XYZ file of N, CA and C in Angstrom:
186
model
N -30.389 -0.955 30.113
C -29.981 0.408 30.258
C -31.105 1.212 30.573
N -31.152 1.994 31.436
C -32.159 2.707 31.998
C -32.219 4.065 31.506
N -33.443 4.636 31.079
C -33.349 6.062 30.623
C -32.984 7.040 31.475
N -32.289 8.098 31.325
C -31.677 9.127 32.353
C -32.510 10.456 31.788
N -32.507 11.540 32.822
C -33.009 12.692 32.383
C -32.141 13.385 31.525
N -32.653 14.585 31.015
C -32.037 15.472 30.232
C -30.795 16.099 30.881
N -31.103 16.524 32.269
C -30.070 17.277 33.157
C -29.028 16.218 33.464
N -29.332 15.050 33.577
C -28.173 13.911 34.058
C -27.403 13.795 32.849
N -28.128 13.770 31.420
C -27.283 13.511 30.365
C -26.420 14.644 30.131
N -26.999 15.839 30.139
C -26.037 16.930 29.787
C -24.960 17.307 30.902
N -24.863 16.793 31.868
C -23.699 16.893 32.792
C -23.219 15.610 32.990
N -23.285 14.550 32.306
C -22.604 13.306 32.182
C -21.249 13.569 31.448
N -20.224 12.887 31.860
C -18.904 12.694 31.222
C -19.042 12.198 29.439
N -20.061 11.432 29.308
C -20.247 10.751 28.042
C -20.656 12.062 27.035
N -21.605 12.710 27.642
C -21.910 14.011 26.734
C -20.703 14.970 26.389
N -19.934 15.237 27.505
C -18.758 16.116 27.373
C -17.811 15.484 26.214
N -17.476 14.222 26.441
C -16.593 13.578 25.517
C -16.883 13.682 23.934
N -18.385 13.456 23.870
C -18.793 13.426 22.538
C -18.735 14.655 22.086
N -19.203 15.888 22.606
C -19.103 17.276 22.111
C -17.886 17.644 21.991
N -16.851 17.411 22.681
C -15.445 17.737 22.713
C -14.910 17.248 21.363
N -15.134 15.715 21.112
C -14.787 15.288 19.959
C -15.117 15.605 18.652
N -16.473 16.269 18.753
C -17.002 16.673 17.480
C -16.400 17.979 17.421
N -16.347 18.889 18.234
C -15.834 20.244 17.964
C -14.370 20.177 17.531
N -13.574 19.224 18.114
C -12.024 18.906 17.601
C -12.096 18.515 16.038
N -13.100 17.835 15.827
C -13.075 17.596 14.249
C -13.416 18.656 13.409
N -14.317 19.423 13.834
C -14.860 20.668 12.948
C -13.731 21.660 13.080
N -13.124 22.086 14.115
C -12.020 22.884 14.123
C -10.751 22.394 13.250
N -10.473 21.196 13.257
C -9.420 20.646 12.441
C -9.558 20.858 11.123
N -10.945 20.366 10.609
C -11.321 20.614 9.167
C -11.340 22.034 8.851
N -11.748 22.938 9.589
C -11.395 24.445 9.362
C -10.152 24.919 9.117
N -9.233 24.579 10.225
C -7.964 24.784 10.247
C -7.119 24.396 8.951
N -7.501 23.098 8.727
C -6.934 22.668 7.405
C -7.308 23.334 6.182
N -8.558 23.700 6.288
C -9.045 24.142 4.962
C -8.421 25.739 4.709
N -8.451 26.548 5.771
C -7.642 27.867 5.761
C -6.301 27.798 5.385
N -5.547 26.941 6.134
C -4.023 26.491 5.910
C -3.761 26.413 4.509
N -4.585 25.339 3.791
C -4.291 24.977 2.590
C -4.533 26.101 1.578
N -5.567 26.815 1.777
C -6.060 27.905 0.851
C -4.955 28.907 1.055
N -4.343 29.379 2.022
C -3.358 30.290 2.285
C -2.243 29.921 1.537
N -1.788 28.566 1.818
C -0.721 28.058 1.335
C -0.811 28.017 -0.317
N -1.776 27.801 -0.815
C -2.138 27.719 -2.256
C -1.807 29.176 -2.879
N -2.505 30.059 -2.245
C -2.475 31.482 -2.478
C -0.853 32.021 -2.613
N -0.105 31.656 -1.408
C 1.105 31.952 -1.267
C 2.052 31.435 -2.273
N 1.728 30.040 -2.770
C 2.498 29.219 -3.718
C 2.161 29.763 -5.275
N 1.276 30.618 -5.274
C 0.888 30.984 -6.775
C 0.245 30.068 -7.641
N -0.891 29.322 -6.764
C -1.472 28.311 -7.756
C -2.152 29.099 -9.000
N -2.306 28.357 -9.940
C -2.814 28.816 -11.212
C -4.201 28.912 -11.000
N -4.865 28.410 -10.100
C -6.370 28.600 -9.892
C -6.707 29.830 -8.968
N -5.531 30.507 -8.651
C -5.986 31.407 -7.641
C -5.284 32.688 -8.094
N -6.102 33.777 -8.147
C -5.517 35.359 -8.700
C -4.394 35.631 -7.635
N -3.737 36.718 -7.953
C -2.661 37.151 -7.075
C -3.065 37.741 -5.829
N -2.431 37.588 -4.761
C -2.884 38.104 -3.491
C -2.963 39.760 -3.467
N -4.064 40.399 -3.112
C -4.268 41.738 -3.312
C -4.613 42.212 -4.745
N -5.020 41.459 -5.708
C -5.683 41.630 -7.101
C -6.843 41.937 -7.133
N -7.524 42.561 -7.740
C -8.792 42.850 -7.835
C -9.708 41.573 -8.189
N -10.824 41.814 -7.689
C -11.660 40.607 -7.674
C -11.993 40.171 -9.123
N -11.701 40.954 -10.054
C -12.260 40.609 -11.677
C -10.784 39.896 -12.191
N -9.660 40.244 -11.536
C -8.355 40.074 -12.143
C -8.167 38.379 -11.992
N -7.955 37.714 -13.166
C -7.875 36.375 -12.771
C -6.490 35.946 -13.594
N -5.696 36.738 -14.508
C -4.614 36.528 -15.246
C -4.761 35.557 -16.518
N -6.168 35.499 -16.620
C -6.402 34.680 -17.996
C -7.075 35.478 -19.042
N -6.302 35.466 -19.990
C -6.617 36.172 -21.238
C -7.349 35.612 -22.245
N -8.378 36.361 -22.965
C -8.956 35.669 -24.011
C -10.392 35.901 -23.972
């Protein structure tokens, strides 16, 4: 395997495929994290405060 220059590497299809796969993975993780967080809030998770409640409102007494 012969070394190639930076410009050739940046314009190669291998570079484009690697970057695209990495970005897809990152966006998938962020989408799932946001989706699950919103779903838990809407479902009334006991670990989440009610939507629209003050930051200090936890619903826990004691």
